Amino acid sequence: MTRKEIIGLILVPVAFIILAFLPSLPNSANLLSLAIPIAMFTVLATSWAIFSGPTHYISLATAAFYGVGAYTMATWLDVLPYPVILLIAAVIGAVFAAVVGFATLRLSGVYFVIFTLGLAEMTRQVFVWYQNNFGGTRGHYVFTDITEAQIYWQLLALGLLVYLVGWWIGRSRLGFAIRIIGADELVARHSGIHTARSKVLLFMVSGAFAAVVGVVMAPRFVYIEPAMAFNPQLSFLVAIMALLGGIHRLWGPLMGAIPFALVWEFIASNFPAQTILLMGIAFLVVVYYIPNGVAGVVEGWYHKLKAAGGEKHG
Amino acid sequence: MQILITGIFLGGVYAIIAVGLSLQYGVARIMNLAVGEMLVAGAFAAFWVYTAQSLNPYWSLLFVVPGAFIVNWLIYRFLLQPLVRRAKTRGQLEVDSILVTFGLSFTLVGIFLIVFGGQFFNYSFMSRPVELFGSRYGQNRVLAFCIAVVICGLLWYWLNYTRSGLSLRAVSVDPKAASLVAIDVNKVSAFAFALGGAIAATGGVLLSTFLTFDASVGVVFTMKALIIVIMGGVGDIRGAIVAALVLGLTETIVARLIDPGLTLASAYFLFLLILLFRPQGLFGRRTT
Amino acid sequence: MDKVALKTMDKPTVLEVREATKRFGGLVAVNQVSFDVREHEVIGLIGPNGSGKTTMMNLISGALKVSDGYIMMGDNLLSDMPERKIAQSGVARTFQLVRVLAGLSVLENVMAGAVFGHRKLWGKGLEVYAMRQLERVGLAAAANKPTSALTYIDQKRLELARALAADPKLILLDEWLAGLNPTELQTGIELIASLRDEGRTIILVEHVMDAIRSLCDRCVVMSSGIKIAEGTPAEVLSDKAVIKAYLGDDYE
């Protein structure tokens, strides 16, 4: 372990502990209503980037996994203890991702993006159809005594977990394999890497996280119905936040989630008709002006500063 | 029988959109995820001509076709070509073009919402039924299908039997080799992209005569067009037409016999089968 | 047969190619080609452009599947295995158009060859081992540089180091010397010669005749997908059929 890593391993949990005190601040209800979406998007965007960053596969399946998670919660809330539901959702998310991954990840990125693009909508149709024919009612009430603060804490814990997992993958053989695959898949295969399996494994990680986030967020909805749980917009928001922040660094998506979630909340509450336009422009801006995201810009400044500092001292 | 014909009518209109996308992807090598918005733009134009000018909606083709051609040419020239030049790898170009065309798609939807609002649009044009093989079909559907067939036929003839069509096919097979025989690849690509966009917008005019639409419906058609193009084999016009008919039929059958809410799911089922068993498309050869 | 060829006659066979055939639609790129590679042997795979040499290399490394025939290495039926399994059983290759991993450092590029393939190293041992391969090809000074900082020959060196890092039983060099200037060429030939002196087993596809003469124990000559000659470089290069294949029918 390098010194940088040890510092990170200490600083990051400390930051999370400090953040955990947010609900005890005065006027915390308002703060929480902003902090929860930011925390949620950070978890989703970071786990998204763990897969999409090195592989360059743009996944739009987040909403599908998230919705499946929310429905897992709604279905088994009265039957199973909460931690078991979390676990089941993680497994279902991972298995779902594995199925999608095995069908599409052997092929080029265009196929993958197209398949995931409609995945949430398809899953929604299947859910509606199933409930219409076999399941009785469409919607589910989710009555729990889980408070906003508890949701926030859970998201923080998930955030910490996603960073740990990302860090661990980064230094594992799997992480190295995926970097090679991202650079040149042909070389990767000729170096002995099981490319399909590596990609599917990472996709499963991001699927599991999205499903668990779906469980955690479900109590906020109170009433869950398919159109809400499987909102495809979520997938795009997660992708744009991660890209805006920068997907070549583990901390990049955080840099995108914070500003974009704030701007999004502002636009959505003041100019609800313009949200889609905002998203379109954001995509264009990211590609043409900040292709490496905020993280890339920050790193650029850092290197410049260092170079300038070096000149002064040297 | 009725299901069969309805399915074929639907497939015919899908075919025209997919053929537009297939041109764009096969020749210009850009998977245009904003193709559905071109279609919606065409639909809005037809709607405006019919309701505000009280003219036959097909008159809108007079400005929709050249308009869409120019807009798509500009998009290719000023938004997409810089990406082609900048991209270091094919993967990079793929990701960038996906993101940019998504961005375009959302931007256009945003603009439609501002201009037209979020409600549903439809108008009644030639809605009297005509009888075919003992069942009744809307005249508007029959006409739209016929026009789609004519357009696909003309395009097929042009691609296969004319010199300019040949240069398009050459670029789609191998841009490098095409440039060696003095074909201006950039120009041909831009032309194909523009033409593809114009065809998709024409599809929108056709659809608007019998289908209700709104500002954000484009993505549904984008998805179907994408599935068709992949099913038919990338850049293969004939494959796209067959795949469109297959999709139209499948959707109609599922909607009538199982549940109308499952149309997309059935399209996906087809898509999954293709991905698993024939990722090179129905007629495509396995590439090496 | 001269001394050089005799050197390896009694050595065990590493690779067995039997009637390997590859068809692309109607085109037969490789047509019933058979040959053996013995341990410590350097085999030159030569022939005019389009004769199927690179296709043959791709068949051995698994990038392409044979349409007919088979390729064995020891008890492993290579022609039935995916690329990664072939790599794991000890075949490493370089590519005709050099393929370095952009975005990874020079050292990481070499490590890539030693983690998942025939060798499965990790941690400190991997780093030391990869560094040794870089020293082997003379690139140690660039270990922590990005690949974009490398010259063309250094990229080729890097690819070779990556192949060596797998500690392969068989190395495939696909026109590794192509595109080098005369000085670089000399360095390149010396590098391959040093590998040969280490007792590596190598198949090289090459157009540079000097290199073939000085490096190869035996040559397999292909033309239009068919093996037309096999023997020492001196033998095959004076063979009538080979001369005809290279220079055409008019040359008599």
Tab-separated table of N, CA, C and O in Angstrom, chain A residues 30-85:
chain	number	residue	atom	x	y	z
A	30	ASN	N	-34.552	20.467	5.470
A	30	ASN	CA	-34.256	21.035	4.154
A	30	ASN	C	-32.947	20.507	3.592
A	30	ASN	O	-32.855	20.170	2.420
A	31	LEU	N	-31.944	20.496	4.480
A	31	LEU	CA	-30.641	20.001	4.062
A	31	LEU	C	-30.743	18.567	3.564
A	31	LEU	O	-30.179	18.203	2.539
A	32	LEU	N	-31.488	17.755	4.312
A	32	LEU	CA	-31.606	16.341	3.953
A	32	LEU	C	-32.271	16.160	2.600
A	32	LEU	O	-31.886	15.295	1.820
A	33	SER	N	-33.246	17.007	2.314
A	33	SER	CA	-33.956	16.834	1.045
A	33	SER	C	-33.030	17.109	-0.140
A	33	SER	O	-33.297	16.690	-1.259
A	34	LEU	N	-31.949	17.836	0.096
A	34	LEU	CA	-30.931	17.992	-0.945
A	34	LEU	C	-29.855	16.912	-0.837
A	34	LEU	O	-29.362	16.403	-1.844
A	35	ALA	N	-29.500	16.590	0.407
A	35	ALA	CA	-28.382	15.666	0.620
A	35	ALA	C	-28.738	14.255	0.174
A	35	ALA	O	-27.873	13.529	-0.331
A	36	ILE	N	-30.001	13.869	0.331
A	36	ILE	CA	-30.374	12.504	-0.042
A	36	ILE	C	-30.211	12.265	-1.537
A	36	ILE	O	-29.547	11.307	-1.935
A	37	PRO	N	-30.782	13.144	-2.404
A	37	PRO	CA	-30.527	12.893	-3.834
A	37	PRO	C	-29.049	12.952	-4.191
A	37	PRO	O	-28.587	12.145	-5.010
A	38	ILE	N	-28.306	13.872	-3.583
A	38	ILE	CA	-26.875	13.938	-3.916
A	38	ILE	C	-26.191	12.635	-3.530
A	38	ILE	O	-25.423	12.053	-4.311
A	39	ALA	N	-26.496	12.163	-2.306
A	39	ALA	CA	-25.866	10.910	-1.857
A	39	ALA	C	-26.291	9.762	-2.766
A	39	ALA	O	-25.465	8.927	-3.169
A	40	MET	N	-27.563	9.724	-3.117
A	40	MET	CA	-28.055	8.646	-3.968
A	40	MET	C	-27.342	8.658	-5.316
A	40	MET	O	-26.845	7.635	-5.786
A	41	PHE	N	-27.281	9.844	-5.937
A	41	PHE	CA	-26.652	9.920	-7.255
A	41	PHE	C	-25.156	9.639	-7.182
A	41	PHE	O	-24.576	9.097	-8.115
A	42	THR	N	-24.544	10.012	-6.059
A	42	THR	CA	-23.123	9.712	-5.934
A	42	THR	C	-22.893	8.204	-5.925
A	42	THR	O	-22.014	7.689	-6.619
A	43	VAL	N	-23.704	7.499	-5.141
A	43	VAL	CA	-23.556	6.040	-5.105
A	43	VAL	C	-23.803	5.452	-6.495
A	43	VAL	O	-23.004	4.652	-7.003
A	44	LEU	N	-24.907	5.875	-7.128
A	44	LEU	CA	-25.254	5.312	-8.439
A	44	LEU	C	-24.200	5.654	-9.487
A	44	LEU	O	-23.755	4.794	-10.249
A	45	ALA	N	-23.780	6.922	-9.509
A	45	ALA	CA	-22.838	7.351	-10.551
A	45	ALA	C	-21.467	6.709	-10.333
A	45	ALA	O	-20.795	6.332	-11.296
A	46	THR	N	-21.054	6.576	-9.073
A	46	THR	CA	-19.748	5.960	-8.824
A	46	THR	C	-19.760	4.489	-9.200
A	46	THR	O	-18.836	3.991	-9.849
A	47	SER	N	-20.823	3.785	-8.835
A	47	SER	CA	-20.861	2.364	-9.190
A	47	SER	C	-21.035	2.202	-10.697
A	47	SER	O	-20.517	1.257	-11.294
A	48	TRP	N	-21.702	3.160	-11.328
A	48	TRP	CA	-21.833	3.153	-12.784
A	48	TRP	C	-20.451	3.274	-13.425
A	48	TRP	O	-20.102	2.554	-14.354
A	49	ALA	N	-19.654	4.208	-12.876
A	49	ALA	CA	-18.344	4.479	-13.470
A	49	ALA	C	-17.357	3.343	-13.223
A	49	ALA	O	-16.432	3.146	-14.001
A	50	ILE	N	-17.567	2.586	-12.148
A	50	ILE	CA	-16.683	1.441	-11.903
A	50	ILE	C	-16.739	0.498	-13.094
A	50	ILE	O	-15.740	-0.064	-13.519
A	51	PHE	N	-17.926	0.379	-13.681
A	51	PHE	CA	-18.062	-0.460	-14.870
A	51	PHE	C	-17.778	0.317	-16.157
A	51	PHE	O	-16.944	-0.070	-16.975
A	52	SER	N	-18.457	1.439	-16.339
A	52	SER	CA	-18.392	2.128	-17.630
A	52	SER	C	-17.085	2.882	-17.848
A	52	SER	O	-16.678	3.075	-18.986
A	53	GLY	N	-16.443	3.313	-16.769
A	53	GLY	CA	-15.204	4.069	-16.911
A	53	GLY	C	-14.162	3.316	-17.710
A	53	GLY	O	-13.779	3.737	-18.797
A	54	PRO	N	-13.691	2.177	-17.209
A	54	PRO	CA	-12.643	1.477	-17.940
A	54	PRO	C	-13.122	0.759	-19.200
A	54	PRO	O	-12.362	0.614	-20.145
A	55	THR	N	-14.389	0.310	-19.246
A	55	THR	CA	-14.800	-0.493	-20.400
A	55	THR	C	-15.337	0.349	-21.551
A	55	THR	O	-15.436	-0.140	-22.671
A	56	HIS	N	-15.711	1.605	-21.308
A	56	HIS	CA	-16.330	2.483	-22.311
A	56	HIS	C	-17.688	1.972	-22.772
A	56	HIS	O	-18.154	2.349	-23.833
A	57	TYR	N	-18.303	1.095	-22.029
A	57	TYR	CA	-19.682	0.702	-22.348
A	57	TYR	C	-20.616	1.643	-21.597
A	57	TYR	O	-20.562	1.708	-20.380
A	58	ILE	N	-21.449	2.384	-22.340
A	58	ILE	CA	-22.380	3.302	-21.685
A	58	ILE	C	-23.624	2.509	-21.273
A	58	ILE	O	-24.395	2.072	-22.115
A	59	SER	N	-23.804	2.352	-19.969
A	59	SER	CA	-24.966	1.590	-19.509
A	59	SER	C	-26.133	2.524	-19.214
A	59	SER	O	-25.975	3.527	-18.537
A	60	LEU	N	-27.298	2.176	-19.727
A	60	LEU	CA	-28.504	2.924	-19.387
A	60	LEU	C	-29.475	2.009	-18.652
A	60	LEU	O	-30.686	2.171	-18.719
A	61	ALA	N	-28.912	1.039	-17.958
A	61	ALA	CA	-29.745	0.047	-17.289
A	61	ALA	C	-30.015	0.410	-15.830
A	61	ALA	O	-30.754	-0.293	-15.148
A	62	THR	N	-29.433	1.506	-15.352
A	62	THR	CA	-29.558	1.846	-13.934
A	62	THR	C	-31.006	1.824	-13.457
A	62	THR	O	-31.322	1.254	-12.412
A	63	ALA	N	-31.887	2.450	-14.235
A	63	ALA	CA	-33.288	2.541	-13.817
A	63	ALA	C	-33.921	1.163	-13.680
A	63	ALA	O	-34.747	0.937	-12.795
A	64	ALA	N	-33.517	0.231	-14.547
A	64	ALA	CA	-34.075	-1.118	-14.467
A	64	ALA	C	-33.666	-1.782	-13.155
A	64	ALA	O	-34.498	-2.361	-12.447
A	65	PHE	N	-32.385	-1.695	-12.815
A	65	PHE	CA	-31.904	-2.305	-11.569
A	65	PHE	C	-32.551	-1.635	-10.358
A	65	PHE	O	-32.978	-2.295	-9.412
A	66	TYR	N	-32.604	-0.312	-10.417
A	66	TYR	CA	-33.172	0.480	-9.332
A	66	TYR	C	-34.634	0.088	-9.116
A	66	TYR	O	-35.081	-0.151	-7.992
A	67	GLY	N	-35.365	-0.011	-10.207
A	67	GLY	CA	-36.785	-0.361	-10.109
A	67	GLY	C	-36.982	-1.756	-9.555
A	67	GLY	O	-37.873	-1.994	-8.725
A	68	VAL	N	-36.137	-2.676	-9.992
A	68	VAL	CA	-36.231	-4.037	-9.471
A	68	VAL	C	-35.989	-4.030	-7.964
A	68	VAL	O	-36.682	-4.702	-7.198
A	69	GLY	N	-35.017	-3.210	-7.538
A	69	GLY	CA	-34.735	-3.088	-6.107
A	69	GLY	C	-35.939	-2.549	-5.351
A	69	GLY	O	-36.353	-3.088	-4.324
A	70	ALA	N	-36.539	-1.483	-5.885
A	70	ALA	CA	-37.696	-0.873	-5.228
A	70	ALA	C	-38.834	-1.884	-5.103
A	70	ALA	O	-39.517	-1.965	-4.086
A	71	TYR	N	-39.021	-2.676	-6.166
A	71	TYR	CA	-40.086	-3.681	-6.113
A	71	TYR	C	-39.772	-4.829	-5.174
A	71	TYR	O	-40.672	-5.396	-4.551
A	72	THR	N	-38.491	-5.165	-5.069
A	72	THR	CA	-38.100	-6.187	-4.098
A	72	THR	C	-38.548	-5.752	-2.707
A	72	THR	O	-39.123	-6.524	-1.939
A	73	MET	N	-38.274	-4.484	-2.410
A	73	MET	CA	-38.659	-3.918	-1.117
A	73	MET	C	-40.174	-3.977	-0.942
A	73	MET	O	-40.687	-4.451	0.075
A	74	ALA	N	-40.903	-3.520	-1.957
A	74	ALA	CA	-42.356	-3.448	-1.848
A	74	ALA	C	-42.969	-4.836	-1.690
A	74	ALA	O	-43.945	-5.024	-0.972
A	75	THR	N	-42.389	-5.822	-2.349
A	75	THR	CA	-42.970	-7.157	-2.343
A	75	THR	C	-42.742	-7.886	-1.025
A	75	THR	O	-43.624	-8.548	-0.510
A	76	TRP	N	-41.525	-7.748	-0.473
A	76	TRP	CA	-41.193	-8.578	0.678
A	76	TRP	C	-41.124	-7.829	2.003
A	76	TRP	O	-40.711	-8.367	3.004
A	77	LEU	N	-41.519	-6.544	1.942
A	77	LEU	CA	-41.423	-5.712	3.138
A	77	LEU	C	-42.076	-6.345	4.365
A	77	LEU	O	-41.514	-6.369	5.447
A	78	ASP	N	-43.275	-6.900	4.185
A	78	ASP	CA	-44.008	-7.419	5.339
A	78	ASP	C	-43.601	-8.845	5.700
A	78	ASP	O	-44.011	-9.370	6.718
A	79	VAL	N	-42.826	-9.473	4.836
A	79	VAL	CA	-42.527	-10.883	5.027
A	79	VAL	C	-41.139	-11.113	5.596
A	79	VAL	O	-40.932	-11.967	6.444
A	80	LEU	N	-40.184	-10.346	5.090
A	80	LEU	CA	-38.786	-10.625	5.426
A	80	LEU	C	-38.172	-9.472	6.225
A	80	LEU	O	-38.594	-8.330	6.077
A	81	PRO	N	-37.171	-9.774	7.044
A	81	PRO	CA	-36.471	-8.689	7.727
A	81	PRO	C	-35.706	-7.813	6.718
A	81	PRO	O	-35.237	-8.304	5.690
A	82	TYR	N	-35.587	-6.527	7.054
A	82	TYR	CA	-35.031	-5.551	6.126
A	82	TYR	C	-33.639	-5.920	5.599
A	82	TYR	O	-33.402	-5.849	4.383
A	83	PRO	N	-32.705	-6.325	6.471
A	83	PRO	CA	-31.365	-6.644	5.942
A	83	PRO	C	-31.404	-7.773	4.902
A	83	PRO	O	-30.649	-7.750	3.939
A	84	VAL	N	-32.305	-8.725	5.101
A	84	VAL	CA	-32.421	-9.815	4.131
A	84	VAL	C	-32.895	-9.273	2.783
A	84	VAL	O	-32.413	-9.678	1.728
A	85	ILE	N	-33.828	-8.304	2.835
A	85	ILE	CA	-34.314	-7.705	1.589
A	85	ILE	C	-33.164	-7.031	0.855
A	85	ILE	O	-33.015	-7.162	-0.364
